[in-house]
Amino acid sequence: MGLLTIGTFAKASRLSPKALRLYDELGLLPPARVDPASGYRFYAPDQLERARLVAWLRRLGMPLARIQRVCALDAAAAAQEIRVFWAQVETDTAARRDLASFLVDHLSGKDPDMPPIAEPLTIRYAALSDRGQVRESNQDTAYAGPRLLAVADGFGGEGAPASAAAVEALKLLRTDDIPADDLLNVLGDAVEQANRSITSTSRQTRSTAADGTTLTAMLWTGSRLALVHIGDCRAYLLRDGGLFRITHDHTVVQSMLDEGSISPEEALSHPQRSMLVRALGAGPGASPDVRFQDARRGDRYLLCSDGLSAVVATEAIHRVLSDTRRPEQAVRDLVALANGSGGPDNVSCVVADIVEPGR
């Protein structure tokens, strides 16, 4: 079979001639031959498979630069790259859906996430970070103070300074001076500044590995908590005897769980269970989840790195949080549980209680 004209090739590949000319200019899909006199493009029949793949990926909304990477991979690696991309799309869509719901309720005057607090409340807190039993260094950062609770889990050659930079960016916030309506915006801006700083530092060090950090933090305003979350550190709430996870992991495996393609049991041993789809240091647009969390007297919050949640069963975490009175002892017991289970990763915990002032 001879060469195909651009019109015939466009029809067969479901790509327009205009798109084919663009992909030629980008080097994504160059023609087999260009007529030197007319400049007319001709394509070989065996280019159809690549062209159809490009068309499918464009329908997914994949950027051209990423399509170029996918097309250069073998079938198995390309499938994995598409899986990672779609997991990112789904987590971004979920975050926008949550934000849209918050805005609708806020503008409708309902605002269920910010109920009025009739009694004065404060927090009692403790933080602990440990290297674990296997890792040579600790790339986690854990912090607890009267305004800020935070856990960050760094990765790559510059993971430790990345996690520290993320928490330091939030320490700079003085919540007393921030209007309530602007708190989530200010929190998001602080995280974006940390993301730029981490990305810049990674480029300057020219690290061959990806450098960055996850971050889960809560900012106490005196009447409510503002939550910011990106990656796979977690926040849990112990309320009325029940333990609830209030963050959503930004991982490939979590996205597969959400779509029902794997079971919770399969997720526990999945080889890509630690693969992130969102983290700080991954470049621009690493958007965190931000929202308000209502505060009630008697609530207990746990923020932790996956060095705890991936190693210790939820039932054991629940038992420690329920049975241990003081936060200082609770964080020690949780770290001991992780290390007693082999301590394969750094482990960090923050425990905070919502209490009456003076308690």
CSV table of N, CA and C in Angstrom, one decimal, residues 173-318:
chain,number,residue,atom,x,y,z
A,173,LEU,N,1.9,32.6,58.8
A,173,LEU,CA,0.5,33.1,58.8
A,173,LEU,C,0.1,33.5,60.2
A,174,ARG,N,-0.4,34.7,60.4
A,174,ARG,CA,-0.9,35.2,61.7
A,174,ARG,C,-2.4,35.2,61.5
A,175,THR,N,-3.1,34.2,62.0
A,175,THR,CA,-4.5,34.1,61.7
A,175,THR,C,-5.4,35.2,62.3
A,176,ASP,N,-4.8,35.8,63.4
A,176,ASP,CA,-5.6,36.9,64.1
A,176,ASP,C,-5.9,38.0,63.1
A,177,ASP,N,-5.0,38.2,62.1
A,177,ASP,CA,-5.1,39.4,61.2
A,177,ASP,C,-5.8,39.0,59.9
A,178,ILE,N,-6.2,37.8,59.7
A,178,ILE,CA,-6.8,37.4,58.5
A,178,ILE,C,-8.3,37.4,58.6
A,179,PRO,N,-9.0,38.1,57.7
A,179,PRO,CA,-10.5,38.1,57.7
A,179,PRO,C,-10.9,36.6,57.5
A,180,ALA,N,-12.0,36.2,58.1
A,180,ALA,CA,-12.5,34.9,58.0
A,180,ALA,C,-12.8,34.5,56.5
A,181,ASP,N,-13.4,35.4,55.8
A,181,ASP,CA,-13.8,35.2,54.4
A,181,ASP,C,-12.6,35.0,53.5
A,182,ASP,N,-11.4,35.4,54.0
A,182,ASP,CA,-10.2,35.4,53.1
A,182,ASP,C,-9.2,34.3,53.6
A,183,LEU,N,-9.6,33.6,54.6
A,183,LEU,CA,-8.6,32.6,55.2
A,183,LEU,C,-8.2,31.5,54.3
A,184,LEU,N,-9.2,30.9,53.6
A,184,LEU,CA,-8.8,29.8,52.7
A,184,LEU,C,-7.9,30.3,51.5
A,185,ASN,N,-8.2,31.6,51.0
A,185,ASN,CA,-7.4,32.1,50.0
A,185,ASN,C,-5.9,32.3,50.5
A,186,VAL,N,-5.8,32.9,51.7
A,186,VAL,CA,-4.5,33.1,52.2
A,186,VAL,C,-3.7,31.8,52.4
A,187,LEU,N,-4.4,30.8,52.9
A,187,LEU,CA,-3.8,29.5,53.1
A,187,LEU,C,-3.4,28.9,51.8
A,188,GLY,N,-4.2,29.0,50.8
A,188,GLY,CA,-3.8,28.5,49.5
A,188,GLY,C,-2.6,29.2,48.9
A,189,ASP,N,-2.6,30.5,49.1
A,189,ASP,CA,-1.4,31.3,48.6
A,189,ASP,C,-0.1,30.9,49.3
A,190,ALA,N,-0.2,30.7,50.6
A,190,ALA,CA,1.0,30.3,51.4
A,190,ALA,C,1.5,29.0,50.8
A,191,VAL,N,0.6,28.0,50.5
A,191,VAL,CA,1.1,26.7,50.0
A,191,VAL,C,1.6,26.9,48.6
A,192,GLU,N,1.1,27.7,47.8
A,192,GLU,CA,1.6,28.0,46.5
A,192,GLU,C,3.0,28.6,46.5
A,193,GLN,N,3.2,29.5,47.5
A,193,GLN,CA,4.5,30.1,47.7
A,193,GLN,C,5.5,29.0,48.0
A,194,ALA,N,5.1,28.1,48.9
A,194,ALA,CA,6.0,27.0,49.3
A,194,ALA,C,6.3,26.1,48.1
A,195,ASN,N,5.3,25.9,47.3
A,195,ASN,CA,5.5,25.1,46.1
A,195,ASN,C,6.5,25.7,45.1
A,196,ARG,N,6.4,27.0,44.9
A,196,ARG,CA,7.4,27.7,44.1
A,196,ARG,C,8.8,27.6,44.7
A,197,SER,N,8.9,27.8,46.0
A,197,SER,CA,10.2,27.7,46.6
A,197,SER,C,10.8,26.3,46.5
A,198,ILE,N,10.0,25.3,46.7
A,198,ILE,CA,10.5,23.9,46.6
A,198,ILE,C,11.0,23.6,45.2
A,199,THR,N,10.1,24.0,44.2
A,199,THR,CA,10.5,23.8,42.8
A,199,THR,C,11.7,24.5,42.4
A,200,SER,N,11.9,25.7,42.9
A,200,SER,CA,13.1,26.5,42.5
A,200,SER,C,14.3,25.9,43.1
A,201,THR,N,14.3,25.4,44.4
A,201,THR,CA,15.4,24.8,45.1
A,201,THR,C,15.8,23.5,44.4
A,202,SER,N,14.8,22.7,44.0
A,202,SER,CA,15.1,21.5,43.3
A,202,SER,C,15.8,21.7,42.0
A,203,ARG,N,15.4,22.8,41.2
A,203,ARG,CA,16.1,23.1,40.0
A,203,ARG,C,17.6,23.6,40.2
A,204,GLN,N,17.7,24.3,41.3
A,204,GLN,CA,19.1,24.9,41.6
A,204,GLN,C,20.0,23.8,42.0
A,205,THR,N,19.6,22.8,42.7
A,205,THR,CA,20.4,21.7,43.1
A,205,THR,C,20.6,20.6,42.0
A,206,ARG,N,19.8,20.8,40.9
A,206,ARG,CA,19.9,19.9,39.8
A,206,ARG,C,19.9,18.4,40.2
A,207,SER,N,19.0,18.1,41.1
A,207,SER,CA,18.8,16.8,41.6
A,207,SER,C,18.3,15.9,40.4
A,208,THR,N,18.8,14.6,40.4
A,208,THR,CA,18.3,13.7,39.3
A,208,THR,C,17.0,13.1,39.7
A,209,ALA,N,16.7,13.1,41.0
A,209,ALA,CA,15.4,12.5,41.4
A,209,ALA,C,14.4,13.6,41.6
A,210,ALA,N,13.1,13.2,41.6
A,210,ALA,CA,12.1,14.2,41.9
A,210,ALA,C,12.1,14.6,43.3
A,211,ASP,N,12.1,15.9,43.6
A,211,ASP,CA,12.1,16.3,45.0
A,211,ASP,C,10.8,17.0,45.3
A,212,GLY,N,10.3,16.8,46.5
A,212,GLY,CA,9.0,17.5,46.9
A,212,GLY,C,8.6,17.0,48.2
A,213,THR,N,7.3,17.3,48.5
A,213,THR,CA,6.7,16.9,49.8
A,213,THR,C,5.2,16.9,49.7
A,214,THR,N,4.7,16.1,50.5
A,214,THR,CA,3.2,16.1,50.8
A,214,THR,C,3.0,17.0,52.0
A,215,LEU,N,1.8,17.4,52.2
A,215,LEU,CA,1.5,18.3,53.3
A,215,LEU,C,0.0,18.2,53.7
A,216,THR,N,-0.2,18.0,55.0
A,216,THR,CA,-1.5,18.1,55.6
A,216,THR,C,-1.4,19.0,56.9
A,217,ALA,N,-2.2,20.0,56.9
A,217,ALA,CA,-2.1,21.0,58.0
A,217,ALA,C,-3.5,21.6,58.3
A,218,MET,N,-3.6,22.0,59.6
A,218,MET,CA,-4.8,22.7,60.1
A,218,MET,C,-4.4,23.9,60.8
A,219,LEU,N,-5.1,25.0,60.4
A,219,LEU,CA,-4.9,26.3,61.0
A,219,LEU,C,-6.0,26.6,62.0
A,220,TRP,N,-5.7,26.9,63.2
A,220,TRP,CA,-6.8,27.1,64.3
A,220,TRP,C,-7.0,28.6,64.4
A,221,THR,N,-8.3,29.0,64.2
A,221,THR,CA,-8.7,30.4,64.2
A,221,THR,C,-9.3,30.8,65.6
A,222,GLY,N,-9.5,29.9,66.5
A,222,GLY,CA,-10.1,30.2,67.7
A,222,GLY,C,-11.6,29.7,67.7
A,223,SER,N,-12.1,29.5,66.6
A,223,SER,CA,-13.5,29.0,66.5
A,223,SER,C,-13.7,27.9,65.5
A,224,ARG,N,-12.8,27.7,64.6
A,224,ARG,CA,-12.8,26.7,63.5
A,224,ARG,C,-11.4,26.4,63.1
A,225,LEU,N,-11.3,25.3,62.3
A,225,LEU,CA,-10.1,24.9,61.7
A,225,LEU,C,-10.1,25.0,60.2
A,226,ALA,N,-9.1,25.5,59.6
A,226,ALA,CA,-9.0,25.6,58.2
A,226,ALA,C,-8.0,24.4,57.8
A,227,LEU,N,-8.4,23.6,56.9
A,227,LEU,CA,-7.6,22.4,56.5
A,227,LEU,C,-7.0,22.6,55.1
A,228,VAL,N,-5.7,22.3,55.0
A,228,VAL,CA,-5.1,22.3,53.7
A,228,VAL,C,-4.4,20.9,53.6
A,229,HIS,N,-4.5,20.3,52.4
A,229,HIS,CA,-4.1,18.9,52.2
A,229,HIS,C,-3.6,18.7,50.7
A,230,ILE,N,-2.4,18.1,50.6
A,230,ILE,CA,-2.0,17.7,49.3
A,230,ILE,C,-1.1,16.5,49.5
A,231,GLY,N,-1.3,15.4,48.8
A,231,GLY,CA,-0.5,14.2,48.9
A,231,GLY,C,-1.2,13.1,49.7
A,232,ASP,N,-0.4,12.3,50.4
A,232,ASP,CA,-0.9,11.2,51.1
A,232,ASP,C,-0.7,11.2,52.6
A,233,CYS,N,-0.2,12.3,53.2
A,233,CYS,CA,-0.4,12.4,54.7
A,233,CYS,C,-1.9,12.5,54.9
A,234,ARG,N,-2.3,12.2,56.2
A,234,ARG,CA,-3.7,12.1,56.4
A,234,ARG,C,-4.1,12.9,57.7
A,235,ALA,N,-5.4,13.2,57.7
A,235,ALA,CA,-6.0,13.8,58.9
A,235,ALA,C,-7.2,13.0,59.3
A,236,TYR,N,-7.3,12.6,60.6
A,236,TYR,CA,-8.4,11.9,61.1
A,236,TYR,C,-9.1,12.7,62.2
A,237,LEU,N,-10.3,12.4,62.4
A,237,LEU,CA,-11.1,13.0,63.5
A,237,LEU,C,-11.7,11.9,64.3
A,238,LEU,N,-11.4,12.0,65.7
A,238,LEU,CA,-12.1,11.2,66.6
A,238,LEU,C,-13.2,12.0,67.3
A,239,ARG,N,-14.4,11.6,67.0
A,239,ARG,CA,-15.6,12.3,67.5
A,239,ARG,C,-16.7,11.3,68.0
A,240,ASP,N,-17.1,11.5,69.2
A,240,ASP,CA,-18.2,10.7,69.8
A,240,ASP,C,-17.9,9.2,69.7
A,241,GLY,N,-16.6,8.9,69.9
A,241,GLY,CA,-16.1,7.5,69.8
A,241,GLY,C,-15.8,6.9,68.5
A,242,GLY,N,-16.2,7.6,67.4
A,242,GLY,CA,-15.9,7.1,66.0
A,242,GLY,C,-14.7,7.8,65.4
A,243,LEU,N,-13.9,7.1,64.6
A,243,LEU,CA,-12.7,7.6,64.0
A,243,LEU,C,-13.0,7.8,62.5
A,244,PHE,N,-12.9,9.0,62.0
A,244,PHE,CA,-13.2,9.4,60.6
A,244,PHE,C,-12.0,10.0,59.9
A,245,ARG,N,-11.7,9.5,58.7
A,245,ARG,CA,-10.6,10.1,57.9
A,245,ARG,C,-11.2,11.3,57.2
A,246,ILE,N,-10.6,12.4,57.3
A,246,ILE,CA,-11.2,13.7,56.7
A,246,ILE,C,-10.4,14.2,55.6
A,247,THR,N,-9.4,13.5,55.1
A,247,THR,CA,-8.7,13.8,53.9
A,247,THR,C,-8.8,12.7,52.9
A,248,HIS,N,-8.5,13.0,51.6
A,248,HIS,CA,-8.5,12.1,50.5
A,248,HIS,C,-7.1,12.0,49.9
A,249,ASP,N,-6.6,10.8,49.9
A,249,ASP,CA,-5.2,10.6,49.4
A,249,ASP,C,-5.1,11.0,47.9
A,250,HIS,N,-4.1,11.7,47.6
A,250,HIS,CA,-3.8,12.1,46.2
A,250,HIS,C,-2.8,11.1,45.6
A,251,THR,N,-3.3,9.8,45.4
A,251,THR,CA,-2.4,8.8,44.9
A,251,THR,C,-3.1,8.0,43.8
A,252,VAL,N,-2.3,7.3,43.0
A,252,VAL,CA,-2.9,6.5,41.9
A,252,VAL,C,-3.8,5.5,42.4
A,253,VAL,N,-3.4,4.8,43.5
A,253,VAL,CA,-4.2,3.7,44.0
A,253,VAL,C,-5.5,4.2,44.6
A,254,GLN,N,-5.5,5.4,45.3
A,254,GLN,CA,-6.8,5.9,45.7
A,254,GLN,C,-7.7,6.2,44.6
A,255,SER,N,-7.2,6.7,43.5
A,255,SER,CA,-8.0,7.0,42.3
A,255,SER,C,-8.6,5.7,41.8
A,256,MET,N,-7.8,4.6,41.8
A,256,MET,CA,-8.3,3.3,41.3
A,256,MET,C,-9.3,2.8,42.2
A,257,LEU,N,-9.2,3.0,43.5
A,257,LEU,CA,-10.2,2.6,44.5
A,257,LEU,C,-11.5,3.4,44.2
A,258,ASP,N,-11.4,4.7,44.0
A,258,ASP,CA,-12.5,5.5,43.8
A,258,ASP,C,-13.4,5.1,42.6
A,259,GLU,N,-12.6,4.6,41.5
A,259,GLU,CA,-13.4,4.2,40.3
A,259,GLU,C,-13.8,2.7,40.3
A,260,GLY,N,-13.4,2.0,41.4
A,260,GLY,CA,-13.8,0.7,41.6
A,260,GLY,C,-13.0,-0.4,40.9
A,261,SER,N,-11.8,0.0,40.3
A,261,SER,CA,-11.1,-0.9,39.5
A,261,SER,C,-10.2,-1.9,40.4
A,262,ILE,N,-10.0,-1.5,41.7
A,262,ILE,CA,-9.4,-2.4,42.6
A,262,ILE,C,-10.2,-2.4,43.9
A,263,SER,N,-10.0,-3.4,44.7
A,263,SER,CA,-10.6,-3.5,46.0
A,263,SER,C,-9.7,-2.9,47.1
A,264,PRO,N,-10.3,-2.6,48.3
A,264,PRO,CA,-9.5,-2.1,49.4
A,264,PRO,C,-8.4,-3.1,49.8
A,265,GLU,N,-8.7,-4.4,49.7
A,265,GLU,CA,-7.7,-5.4,50.0
A,265,GLU,C,-6.5,-5.4,49.0
A,266,GLU,N,-6.9,-5.2,47.7
A,266,GLU,CA,-5.8,-5.2,46.7
A,266,GLU,C,-5.0,-3.9,46.8
A,267,ALA,N,-5.6,-2.8,47.3
A,267,ALA,CA,-4.9,-1.6,47.5
A,267,ALA,C,-3.8,-1.7,48.5
A,268,LEU,N,-4.0,-2.5,49.5
A,268,LEU,CA,-3.0,-2.6,50.6
A,268,LEU,C,-1.6,-3.2,50.1
A,269,SER,N,-1.7,-4.0,49.1
A,269,SER,CA,-0.4,-4.6,48.6
A,269,SER,C,-0.1,-4.1,47.1
A,270,HIS,N,-0.8,-3.1,46.6
A,270,HIS,CA,-0.6,-2.7,45.3
A,270,HIS,C,0.8,-2.1,45.1
A,271,PRO,N,1.6,-2.5,44.0
A,271,PRO,CA,3.0,-2.0,43.9
A,271,PRO,C,3.1,-0.5,43.7
A,272,GLN,N,2.0,0.2,43.3
A,272,GLN,CA,2.0,1.6,43.1
A,272,GLN,C,1.3,2.4,44.2
A,273,ARG,N,1.1,1.8,45.4
A,273,ARG,CA,0.3,2.4,46.4
A,273,ARG,C,0.9,3.7,46.9
A,274,SER,N,2.2,3.9,46.7
A,274,SER,CA,2.8,5.2,47.2
A,274,SER,C,3.0,6.2,46.1
A,275,MET,N,2.5,5.9,44.8
A,275,MET,CA,2.7,6.8,43.7
A,275,MET,C,1.7,8.0,43.8
A,276,LEU,N,2.3,9.2,43.9
A,276,LEU,CA,1.4,10.4,44.1
A,276,LEU,C,1.0,11.0,42.8
A,277,VAL,N,-0.2,11.6,42.8
A,277,VAL,CA,-0.7,12.3,41.6
A,277,VAL,C,-0.7,13.8,41.9
A,278,ARG,N,-0.5,14.2,43.2
A,278,ARG,CA,-0.3,15.6,43.6
A,278,ARG,C,0.6,15.7,44.7
A,279,ALA,N,1.5,16.7,44.6
A,279,ALA,CA,2.5,17.0,45.7
A,279,ALA,C,3.1,18.3,45.5
A,280,LEU,N,3.7,18.9,46.5
A,280,LEU,CA,4.4,20.2,46.4
A,280,LEU,C,5.8,19.9,45.8
A,281,GLY,N,6.2,20.8,44.9
A,281,GLY,CA,7.5,20.6,44.2
A,281,GLY,C,7.4,19.9,42.9
A,282,ALA,N,6.1,19.5,42.5
A,282,ALA,CA,5.9,18.8,41.3
A,282,ALA,C,5.7,19.8,40.1
A,283,GLY,N,5.9,21.1,40.4
A,283,GLY,CA,5.8,22.1,39.4
A,283,GLY,C,4.5,23.0,39.6
A,284,PRO,N,4.2,23.9,38.8
A,284,PRO,CA,3.1,24.8,39.0
A,284,PRO,C,1.8,24.0,38.9
A,285,GLY,N,0.8,24.5,39.6
A,285,GLY,CA,-0.5,23.9,39.5
A,285,GLY,C,-0.8,22.8,40.4
A,286,ALA,N,0.2,22.6,41.4
A,286,ALA,CA,0.0,21.5,42.4
A,286,ALA,C,-1.0,22.0,43.4
A,287,SER,N,-2.3,21.9,43.1
A,287,SER,CA,-3.4,22.6,43.9
A,287,SER,C,-3.7,21.7,45.0
A,288,PRO,N,-3.7,22.3,46.3
A,288,PRO,CA,-4.1,21.5,47.4
A,288,PRO,C,-5.6,21.6,47.6
A,289,ASP,N,-6.1,20.7,48.4
A,289,ASP,CA,-7.5,20.8,48.9
A,289,ASP,C,-7.5,21.7,50.1
A,290,VAL,N,-8.4,22.7,50.1
A,290,VAL,CA,-8.6,23.6,51.2
A,290,VAL,C,-10.0,23.7,51.6
A,291,ARG,N,-10.3,23.6,52.9
A,291,ARG,CA,-11.7,23.8,53.3
A,291,ARG,C,-11.7,24.0,54.8
A,292,PHE,N,-12.9,24.4,55.4
A,292,PHE,CA,-13.1,24.6,56.8
A,292,PHE,C,-13.5,23.3,57.4
A,293,GLN,N,-13.1,23.1,58.7
A,293,GLN,CA,-13.6,21.9,59.5
A,293,GLN,C,-14.2,22.5,60.8
A,294,ASP,N,-15.4,22.1,61.1
A,294,ASP,CA,-16.0,22.6,62.3
A,294,ASP,C,-15.3,22.0,63.5
A,295,ALA,N,-15.3,22.8,64.6
A,295,ALA,CA,-14.7,22.3,65.8
A,295,ALA,C,-15.7,22.2,66.9
A,296,ARG,N,-15.6,21.1,67.6
A,296,ARG,CA,-16.5,20.8,68.8
A,296,ARG,C,-15.7,20.4,70.0
A,297,ARG,N,-16.1,20.8,71.1
A,297,ARG,CA,-15.5,20.4,72.4
A,297,ARG,C,-15.5,18.9,72.5
A,298,GLY,N,-14.3,18.3,72.8
A,298,GLY,CA,-14.2,16.9,72.9
A,298,GLY,C,-13.6,16.2,71.6
A,299,ASP,N,-13.5,17.0,70.5
A,299,ASP,CA,-12.9,16.4,69.3
A,299,ASP,C,-11.4,16.1,69.5
A,300,ARG,N,-10.9,15.1,68.9
A,300,ARG,CA,-9.5,14.9,68.8
A,300,ARG,C,-9.1,14.7,67.4
A,301,TYR,N,-8.0,15.4,66.9
A,301,TYR,CA,-7.5,15.3,65.6
A,301,TYR,C,-6.2,14.6,65.5
A,302,LEU,N,-6.0,13.8,64.5
A,302,LEU,CA,-4.7,13.2,64.3
A,302,LEU,C,-4.2,13.5,62.9
A,303,LEU,N,-3.1,14.1,62.7
A,303,LEU,CA,-2.4,14.3,61.4
A,303,LEU,C,-1.2,13.4,61.4
A,304,CYS,N,-1.0,12.7,60.3
A,304,CYS,CA,0.1,11.7,60.3
A,304,CYS,C,0.7,11.5,58.9
A,305,SER,N,1.9,11.1,58.8
A,305,SER,CA,2.5,10.7,57.5
A,305,SER,C,2.1,9.3,57.3
A,306,ASP,N,2.4,8.8,56.0
A,306,ASP,CA,2.0,7.4,55.7
A,306,ASP,C,2.9,6.4,56.4
A,307,GLY,N,4.0,6.9,57.0
A,307,GLY,CA,4.7,6.0,57.9
A,307,GLY,C,3.9,5.4,59.0
A,308,LEU,N,2.8,6.0,59.4
A,308,LEU,CA,1.9,5.4,60.3
A,308,LEU,C,0.7,4.8,59.6
A,309,SER,N,0.0,5.5,58.8
A,309,SER,CA,-1.2,5.0,58.2
A,309,SER,C,-1.0,3.8,57.3
A,310,ALA,N,0.2,3.7,56.7
A,310,ALA,CA,0.4,2.6,55.7
A,310,ALA,C,0.9,1.3,56.5
A,311,VAL,N,1.2,1.5,57.8
A,311,VAL,CA,1.8,0.4,58.5
A,311,VAL,C,0.9,-0.2,59.6
A,312,VAL,N,0.2,0.8,60.3
A,312,VAL,CA,-0.6,0.4,61.5
A,312,VAL,C,-2.0,0.4,61.1
A,313,ALA,N,-2.7,-0.7,61.5
A,313,ALA,CA,-4.1,-0.8,61.2
A,313,ALA,C,-4.9,0.3,61.8
A,314,THR,N,-6.0,0.7,61.1
A,314,THR,CA,-6.9,1.8,61.6
A,314,THR,C,-7.4,1.5,62.9
A,315,GLU,N,-7.7,0.2,63.2
A,315,GLU,CA,-8.3,-0.2,64.5
A,315,GLU,C,-7.3,0.1,65.6
A,316,ALA,N,-6.0,-0.1,65.4
A,316,ALA,CA,-5.0,0.1,66.4
A,316,ALA,C,-4.9,1.6,66.6
A,317,ILE,N,-4.9,2.4,65.6
A,317,ILE,CA,-4.8,3.9,65.7
A,317,ILE,C,-6.0,4.4,66.5
A,318,HIS,N,-7.2,3.8,66.2
A,318,HIS,CA,-8.4,4.2,66.9
A,318,HIS,C,-8.3,3.9,68.4
